[in-house]
Amino acid sequence: MEAFTTHTGRAVPLRRSNVDTDQIIPAHWLKKVTRNGFEDGLFEAWRKDPQFVLNQPERQGATVLVAGPDFGTGSSREHAVWALQNYGFKTVLSSRFADIFRGNSLKNGLLTVVVPQDVIERLWKLTESDPAAEITVDLVAREVRAEGLTQSFELDDNARWRLLEGLDDISLTLRHEADIAEYEARRPAHKPRTVEA
Amino acid sequence: MLPVGGKAMARTLAEKVWDDHVVRRAEGEPDLLFIDLHLLHEVTSPQAFDGLRLSGRAVRRTDLTIATEDHNTPTLDIDKPIADPVSRTQLETLRKNCAEFGVRLHPLGDVEQGVVHVVGPQLGLTQPGTTVVCGDSHTSTHGAFGALAFGIGTSQVEHVLATQTLPMPKFKTMAVNVDGELPDGVTAKDLILAIIAQIGTGGGQGYVIEYRGSAIEKLSMEARMTVCNMSIEAGARAGMIAPDETTFAYLKGRPHAPQGEEWDAAVEYWKTLRTDDDAVFDHEVHIDASRLAPFVTWGTNPGQGAPLSAVVPDPASFADPSERLAAEKALEYMGLAPNQPLRDIAVDTVFVGSCTNGRIEDLRSAADVLRGRKVAEGLRMLVVPGSVRVALQAVAEGLDKVFTAAGAEWRHAGCSMCLGMNPDQLAPGERSASTSNRNFEGRQGKGGRTHLVSPQVAAATAVLGHLASPADLSDVRTPVEA
């Protein structure tokens, strides 16, 4: 996984709530068997509208997505995270993320940051009036900074450590292989198996 | 395993199942949970198998892993090569991966093929007190058996393949207490749509929901699966129902259910899987089942629903600005006006199927409404059984004949129009009444408009051509033998 320490970039203000994963990446894109090449599918339906914020010339190269509440609801498709990353986003800010999407994002090094909705509103106003305005997301200090705004955010120490170090979950788990084997040895016999006994 | 601190406390059902699966618990780290059953399908697994190959890892427990094909599979001409080359590649990739890594697979054409969340329970693999995961958010379905079942992303799929465990952050507990009697014609689907409308699409975030109360205890396993299936639509991490005699009766004799002494040992354990009387939930919700009515959605998220007898809400009536904006955008997308009666909404397509409502009981209830009736002129109705086994059962009961006599299309098993990854899609602007689980923009096809409904409402809607319940049909049944 790509490590995340601190990132500064221009923003895309996305004034929508309940941005579900079918909007982030429509199902027909899910037929791909790779983790890359999803950038053109990101918000595909909305991008057909020339007025859509992502289509504005001043938003090209922006890396910080500032979205309304309940971002990433719906399907478990990790393709939603890949699409955002393939497009160039490094971090997403919202007042509330759907659980599976949040888990997927942190496992891929896309930092999802929870800040109160009034902070989102202020960031929307700032970046709408000044598209060149930059937002810094600092995982070391656990802070979001923009002109006239410093907001702390929470992320548990373990998730933060894994992101800062860019650690691979599977390798971490396999350090405890003996615990897994010990658990397997005491598992009840009546538990189901997918193969014939 | 005892909770941290070593003191036996009163626990909820979810906490008991969780504690029984802790492989490793350490301060400041997520618990490492053992996974009893890993379900795979073609869409969310290819990148996980690639990851295994890149790091030279094997599947740790092929005996706890099973795969089927559902999302991409066509529902017509399944004996011919799949027309869409990208879909075909994805299915072929699953077949290659399962062969290479030794995973049991039920491909298209196999008698055990079907929607992954229909297949697991019907094989008897989904059992009380197990942990179940799948790279699919509707894995919550399996909670109907008192299993702790989570939808996971592809990185986690790879993690489970490699280690048969998952590090999971602690959850909060929510009780949804449903007491009283569901009125005639009101189903599990209406109940869960009403629950989601009440708590909202983010209301369950961080929680495992336990559905309990007298109305839940009376539900069949199929109905319980419908309720738990849509827990994710309320944002919950999982949904559960305590196992009881209904659960045990459903499981008894299924191919992978325990037998003989193991059955007795299992039932003894399963009977302990109830929330302790003095356990405390982090949050409780109360629903009076007797006050519920057939429920339909009007918007573009599953929380935007109302009783069928209501009107399309006026966005101005929402106090919360983001809900108001969401309602405005939803009405624009759905092509609806405020205060329009929901019953007046005409639909082009009716879809009966999916992991929410594609089981035998759902097909029976839709067929009961259609028996001796005709689908409205110009309306398309697709009936897609959740699995080949469901289809065979329906044929044995003559339900396929009821559907075709009414003018509906009887199709092969799969996810189909629930998400339109196969050719079964809505055209732009086309409107459906669908027994599936998501009414998101474009979910059933680019520009398509979806109203989520129960199988009964779907069938009545197919007959009348506008959103309707069976009660609206009292005098249109023609005395035709079906």
XYZ file of C-alpha atoms in Angstrom, chain B:
482
model
C -13.411 -15.857 24.834
C -14.108 -13.510 27.692
C -14.294 -9.806 26.979
C -11.317 -7.587 27.693
C -10.852 -7.463 31.471
C -11.870 -11.089 31.809
C -15.255 -10.430 33.432
C -18.257 -12.285 32.049
C -20.804 -9.613 31.217
C -24.264 -9.789 29.741
C -23.767 -9.824 25.986
C -25.793 -9.333 22.846
C -26.031 -12.004 20.146
C -23.534 -10.153 17.951
C -21.023 -9.858 20.793
C -21.271 -13.595 21.537
C -20.576 -14.588 17.946
C -17.775 -12.026 17.710
C -16.115 -13.228 20.930
C -16.261 -16.849 19.740
C -14.175 -15.923 16.701
C -11.392 -13.842 18.212
C -8.062 -15.335 17.144
C -6.055 -12.538 18.675
C -6.908 -9.542 20.808
C -4.347 -6.866 21.637
C -4.644 -3.423 23.147
C -4.869 -0.703 20.511
C -5.377 -3.128 17.641
C -8.500 -4.372 15.916
C -9.510 -7.905 16.934
C -8.359 -10.578 14.522
C -11.453 -12.669 13.709
C -11.573 -16.168 12.274
C -13.831 -16.504 9.220
C -15.942 -19.668 9.008
C -17.239 -19.230 5.475
C -15.890 -17.223 2.540
C -18.173 -16.815 -0.475
C -16.690 -15.690 -3.775
C -18.089 -14.437 -7.063
C -16.534 -13.210 -10.283
C -16.670 -9.438 -9.762
C -14.723 -8.732 -6.582
C -12.274 -11.644 -6.590
C -9.963 -11.366 -9.665
C -7.703 -8.670 -8.180
C -7.545 -10.632 -4.896
C -6.330 -13.793 -6.624
C -3.822 -11.645 -8.551
C -2.538 -10.356 -5.226
C -2.038 -13.911 -3.977
C -0.123 -14.807 -7.111
C 2.102 -11.730 -6.860
C 3.103 -12.574 -3.298
C 3.268 -16.325 -3.845
C 0.528 -17.138 -1.352
C -1.974 -19.990 -1.368
C -5.629 -20.087 -0.258
C -5.285 -21.098 3.386
C -8.635 -22.893 3.752
C -10.141 -24.050 0.490
C -12.494 -26.148 2.637
C -14.106 -22.962 3.967
C -14.312 -21.242 0.588
C -16.860 -21.562 -2.219
C -17.463 -19.643 -5.443
C -20.342 -19.136 -7.831
C -21.103 -16.965 -10.845
C -23.948 -14.516 -10.552
C -23.366 -10.827 -11.331
C -22.449 -11.137 -15.035
C -24.375 -14.221 -15.989
C -26.988 -13.880 -18.717
C -30.542 -15.018 -17.982
C -31.271 -16.045 -21.573
C -29.470 -18.483 -23.884
C -27.157 -19.712 -21.156
C -26.080 -22.627 -23.338
C -24.472 -20.196 -25.804
C -21.171 -18.333 -25.304
C -21.616 -15.090 -23.354
C -21.986 -12.303 -25.886
C -20.200 -9.570 -23.911
C -16.459 -10.338 -24.197
C -15.622 -8.425 -20.993
C -18.188 -10.379 -18.966
C -16.943 -13.576 -20.528
C -13.354 -12.751 -19.557
C -14.379 -12.090 -15.978
C -16.184 -15.424 -15.682
C -13.274 -17.238 -17.325
C -10.924 -15.530 -14.874
C -12.918 -16.883 -11.930
C -12.866 -20.378 -13.438
C -9.087 -20.217 -13.924
C -8.492 -18.850 -10.446
C -10.683 -21.475 -8.764
C -8.933 -24.256 -10.689
C -5.472 -22.886 -9.904
C -6.127 -22.347 -6.193
C -8.378 -25.365 -5.606
C -11.590 -23.540 -4.773
C -14.982 -25.214 -5.290
C -16.919 -23.393 -7.999
C -20.495 -23.602 -9.230
C -20.360 -22.033 -12.693
C -23.165 -21.028 -15.000
C -25.057 -24.168 -16.008
C -24.355 -25.990 -12.719
C -27.334 -27.034 -10.607
C -25.936 -25.208 -7.539
C -25.270 -21.949 -9.423
C -27.107 -18.815 -8.390
C -26.874 -15.563 -6.503
C -24.176 -16.141 -3.907
C -26.457 -15.134 -1.010
C -29.127 -17.577 -2.119
C -26.656 -20.407 -2.695
C -24.927 -20.306 0.731
C -28.103 -20.739 2.785
C -29.729 -23.313 0.508
C -26.627 -25.538 0.731
C -26.810 -25.316 4.513
C -23.389 -23.616 4.635
C -24.750 -20.543 6.380
C -25.218 -21.598 9.981
C -25.946 -19.900 13.297
C -22.941 -18.545 15.142
C -20.664 -18.555 12.116
C -18.742 -15.656 10.610
C -19.484 -15.244 6.908
C -17.820 -12.838 4.495
C -18.099 -12.118 0.793
C -16.921 -9.335 -1.464
C -20.484 -8.123 -1.707
C -22.338 -5.737 0.545
C -25.461 -7.919 0.685
C -23.579 -10.538 2.660
C -25.654 -9.184 5.552
C -28.344 -11.586 4.224
C -26.713 -14.476 6.109
C -27.348 -12.747 9.434
C -30.871 -14.175 9.212
C -29.389 -17.394 10.630
C -27.707 -15.701 13.579
C -24.434 -15.569 11.650
C -22.205 -12.503 11.794
C -21.937 -11.712 8.103
C -20.027 -8.833 6.560
C -19.643 -7.461 3.070
C -15.962 -6.809 2.393
C -13.760 -5.165 -0.229
C -11.311 -6.901 -2.528
C -8.271 -6.227 -0.297
C -10.127 -8.039 2.472
C -11.085 -10.863 0.101
C -7.368 -11.367 -0.518
C -6.707 -11.174 3.223
C -9.271 -13.876 3.983
C -8.033 -16.078 1.148
C -4.485 -15.846 2.532
C -5.188 -16.037 6.268
C -8.852 -17.100 6.846
C -9.034 -14.143 9.231
C -9.833 -10.462 9.166
C -8.783 -7.658 11.493
C -12.069 -5.938 12.277
C -12.716 -2.711 14.166
C -15.160 -3.033 17.053
C -18.812 -2.422 16.278
C -21.686 -0.820 18.183
C -24.923 -2.701 18.843
C -28.398 -1.631 17.793
C -31.685 -3.392 18.514
C -34.535 -2.923 16.075
C -37.524 -4.200 18.041
C -40.503 -5.059 15.868
C -43.578 -6.014 17.845
C -47.216 -6.499 16.901
C -48.619 -8.322 13.921
C -47.845 -7.433 10.310
C -51.198 -6.700 8.588
C -52.278 -8.900 5.659
C -50.391 -8.042 2.496
C -47.522 -6.431 4.392
C -44.256 -8.302 3.967
C -40.691 -8.418 5.216
C -39.733 -6.120 2.333
C -42.229 -3.469 3.418
C -40.918 -3.821 6.954
C -37.261 -3.298 6.061
C -38.054 -0.407 3.693
C -39.991 1.241 6.537
C -37.105 0.642 8.959
C -34.600 2.214 6.538
C -36.899 5.204 5.954
C -37.056 5.657 9.726
C -33.369 5.355 10.614
C -31.920 6.668 7.328
C -29.226 5.366 4.988
C -26.512 6.353 7.465
C -28.460 5.489 10.635
C -26.874 2.093 11.036
C -23.324 3.270 10.418
C -20.889 1.481 12.733
C -23.615 -0.790 14.111
C -24.510 -4.414 13.919
C -28.301 -4.439 13.996
C -30.201 -7.196 15.751
C -33.805 -7.481 14.564
C -35.946 -8.840 17.361
C -39.463 -8.869 18.751
C -42.586 -10.905 18.135
C -43.042 -9.823 14.504
C -39.495 -10.937 13.643
C -39.894 -14.287 15.418
C -42.924 -15.062 13.249
C -41.042 -14.508 9.982
C -39.965 -17.441 7.794
C -36.258 -17.854 6.987
C -36.837 -16.388 3.519
C -38.462 -13.301 5.034
C -35.692 -12.981 7.638
C -33.138 -13.054 4.822
C -35.004 -10.217 3.074
C -34.815 -8.118 6.250
C -31.139 -8.807 6.995
C -30.204 -8.399 3.326
C -31.069 -4.715 3.355
C -29.271 -3.890 6.633
C -26.495 -2.434 4.501
C -29.019 0.000 2.973
C -29.334 1.490 6.467
C -25.541 1.739 6.554
C -25.175 -1.073 9.106
C -22.117 -3.311 9.164
C -24.341 -6.351 9.587
C -27.854 -7.431 10.522
C -28.739 -10.458 12.633
C -31.686 -12.451 13.928
C -31.323 -14.914 16.791
C -31.624 -18.519 15.621
C -34.681 -20.457 16.783
C -36.760 -23.502 15.840
C -37.587 -21.896 12.471
C -33.853 -21.666 11.738
C -33.119 -25.221 12.853
C -36.024 -26.620 10.796
C -34.749 -24.802 7.698
C -31.243 -26.196 8.135
C -32.071 -29.771 9.052
C -31.149 -32.146 6.225
C -29.476 -29.575 3.983
C -26.326 -30.828 2.200
C -23.845 -29.107 4.532
C -25.867 -29.074 7.750
C -24.322 -31.118 10.557
C -25.623 -34.666 10.952
C -26.128 -37.122 13.810
C -24.204 -36.255 16.962
C -22.748 -33.183 15.333
C -26.254 -31.895 14.669
C -27.091 -32.275 18.363
C -23.874 -30.531 19.397
C -24.537 -27.746 16.935
C -28.131 -27.192 18.089
C -26.987 -27.115 21.692
C -24.538 -24.345 20.788
C -27.013 -22.526 18.543
C -29.515 -22.333 21.405
C -27.024 -20.241 23.407
C -26.961 -17.638 20.639
C -29.461 -15.209 22.107
C -28.957 -11.763 23.543
C -28.806 -12.028 27.331
C -31.845 -10.541 29.075
C -29.760 -7.932 30.856
C -27.548 -7.049 27.890
C -27.585 -3.397 26.876
C -27.640 -2.214 23.269
C -25.906 1.028 22.329
C -29.067 2.105 20.542
C -32.650 0.826 20.324
C -35.406 1.449 17.800
C -39.036 0.369 18.217
C -41.411 -0.398 15.364
C -45.089 -1.312 15.673
C -45.629 -3.879 12.921
C -49.415 -3.512 13.050
C -49.147 0.069 11.779
C -47.154 -0.811 8.662
C -48.480 -0.831 5.098
C -47.054 -1.732 1.671
C -44.036 0.521 1.227
C -42.360 1.797 -1.927
C -39.447 4.125 -2.665
C -39.868 7.385 -4.563
C -36.247 8.580 -4.608
C -32.713 7.514 -5.432
C -31.623 6.007 -2.138
C -33.400 3.247 -0.221
C -34.225 5.602 2.660
C -36.387 7.713 0.358
C -39.531 5.632 0.726
C -43.143 6.012 1.827
C -46.321 3.958 2.195
C -47.914 3.213 -1.182
C -50.979 5.244 -0.141
C -48.864 8.396 0.323
C -47.826 11.089 -2.135
C -44.377 12.036 -3.411
C -43.000 14.328 -0.710
C -42.344 18.005 -1.290
C -38.596 18.640 -0.877
C -39.513 21.890 0.887
C -40.957 19.778 3.704
C -37.491 18.488 4.712
C -35.979 20.488 7.566
C -32.436 19.226 7.003
C -30.817 21.151 4.095
C -28.830 18.211 2.775
C -31.939 15.981 2.826
C -33.870 18.710 1.038
C -31.227 18.996 -1.655
C -31.095 15.195 -1.964
C -34.898 15.076 -2.376
C -34.822 17.805 -5.033
C -32.136 15.967 -6.996
C -34.001 12.666 -6.572
C -37.319 14.029 -7.891
C -35.546 15.584 -10.842
C -33.817 12.307 -11.681
C -36.966 10.250 -11.098
C -39.150 12.596 -13.154
C -41.639 13.015 -10.322
C -43.518 16.024 -8.975
C -44.156 16.842 -5.303
C -47.541 15.649 -3.995
C -48.118 13.262 -6.876
C -49.882 10.140 -5.488
C -47.455 7.203 -5.531
C -50.239 4.972 -6.897
C -50.413 7.144 -10.039
C -46.832 6.361 -11.036
C -46.854 4.258 -14.221
C -44.016 1.793 -14.752
C -42.552 0.172 -17.878
C -40.775 -2.793 -16.328
C -41.302 -5.042 -13.329
C -38.385 -7.067 -11.973
C -38.886 -9.933 -9.518
C -35.642 -11.444 -8.284
C -32.288 -10.637 -6.563
C -30.699 -11.666 -3.259
C -33.406 -9.599 -1.556
C -36.474 -11.256 -3.081
C -35.394 -14.076 -5.403
C -36.176 -17.040 -3.150
C -38.986 -19.561 -3.576
C -41.336 -17.838 -1.148
C -40.965 -14.578 -3.087
C -41.780 -16.303 -6.379
C -44.774 -18.011 -4.775
C -46.203 -14.755 -3.500
C -45.740 -12.984 -6.842
C -47.301 -15.965 -8.633
C -50.266 -15.967 -6.236
C -51.063 -12.422 -7.300
C -50.584 -13.162 -11.011
C -52.528 -16.415 -11.133
C -55.412 -15.887 -13.560
C -54.348 -12.342 -14.336
C -52.431 -10.660 -17.137
C -49.480 -8.321 -17.148
C -50.609 -4.898 -18.421
C -50.341 -4.194 -22.138
C -46.879 -2.970 -23.123
C -45.329 -3.692 -19.742
C -42.280 -5.957 -19.458
C -42.054 -8.261 -16.453
C -38.913 -10.294 -15.728
C -38.946 -13.093 -13.181
C -35.425 -14.184 -12.306
C -35.064 -16.938 -9.706
C -32.258 -16.458 -7.204
C -30.671 -19.816 -7.992
C -31.043 -22.878 -10.195
C -32.445 -24.752 -7.170
C -35.086 -22.065 -6.680
C -35.918 -22.269 -10.384
C -36.292 -26.062 -10.234
C -38.545 -25.793 -7.190
C -40.656 -23.140 -8.903
C -41.019 -25.318 -11.999
C -42.006 -28.289 -9.830
C -44.767 -26.129 -8.354
C -45.869 -24.850 -11.768
C -44.991 -21.240 -10.927
C -43.116 -20.738 -14.204
C -46.383 -21.519 -16.035
C -48.251 -18.961 -13.932
C -45.716 -16.303 -14.873
C -45.611 -17.100 -18.573
C -49.424 -17.431 -18.768
C -49.664 -13.938 -17.294
C -47.254 -12.634 -19.931
C -44.136 -12.377 -17.776
C -40.706 -13.606 -18.887
C -39.327 -16.578 -16.935
C -35.525 -16.353 -16.922
C -32.435 -18.196 -15.718
C -30.919 -17.558 -12.284
C -28.575 -14.667 -11.467
C -28.332 -11.087 -10.211
C -29.777 -9.829 -13.495
C -31.517 -6.456 -13.448
C -30.735 -5.771 -9.810
C -27.567 -4.110 -11.037
C -27.626 -4.615 -14.803
C -24.139 -6.061 -15.245
C -25.630 -8.526 -17.702
C -27.886 -7.555 -20.644
C -30.968 -7.152 -18.376
C -31.112 -3.382 -18.058
C -33.475 -0.438 -18.107
C -33.273 1.975 -21.037
C -32.684 5.675 -20.259
C -35.839 7.176 -18.722
C -37.438 3.767 -18.321
C -39.144 3.171 -14.964
C -39.238 -0.041 -12.979
C -40.903 -1.514 -9.951
C -38.206 -3.813 -8.637
C -37.965 -6.295 -5.792
C -34.216 -5.611 -5.560
C -32.395 -3.517 -2.984
C -31.054 -0.323 -4.558
C -32.768 2.525 -6.352
C -29.540 4.448 -6.991
C -29.291 6.568 -10.139
C -28.498 4.342 -13.105
C -28.304 1.194 -10.973
C -30.532 -0.849 -13.295
C -29.257 0.783 -16.466
C -28.073 4.252 -17.468
C -30.870 6.774 -16.870
C -33.187 4.066 -15.496
C -35.594 4.908 -12.661
C -36.193 2.376 -9.929
C -38.948 1.994 -7.337
C -38.172 -0.647 -4.718
C -41.162 -2.829 -3.843
C -42.168 -6.206 -2.401
C -42.899 -9.181 -4.696
C -46.650 -8.736 -4.082
C -46.540 -5.059 -4.979
C -44.380 -5.897 -8.002
C -46.953 -8.397 -9.275
C -49.941 -6.106 -8.649
C -48.050 -3.278 -10.357
C -47.392 -5.508 -13.359
C -51.132 -6.163 -13.709
C -52.299 -2.574 -13.313
C -49.356 -0.815 -14.976
C -48.888 1.600 -12.082
C -47.616 1.175 -8.525
C -50.260 -0.896 -6.748
C -50.789 -3.508 -4.064
C -52.787 -6.745 -4.376
C -55.616 -5.027 -2.478
C -56.083 -2.746 -5.504
C -56.771 -5.780 -7.692
C -59.850 -7.206 -6.034
C -62.010 -7.378 -9.153
C -59.659 -7.910 -12.063
C -58.853 -11.597 -11.666
C -60.261 -13.530 -14.594
C -61.288 -17.133 -13.892
C -58.447 -18.632 -15.924
C -56.904 -21.919 -14.918
C -53.179 -21.474 -14.509
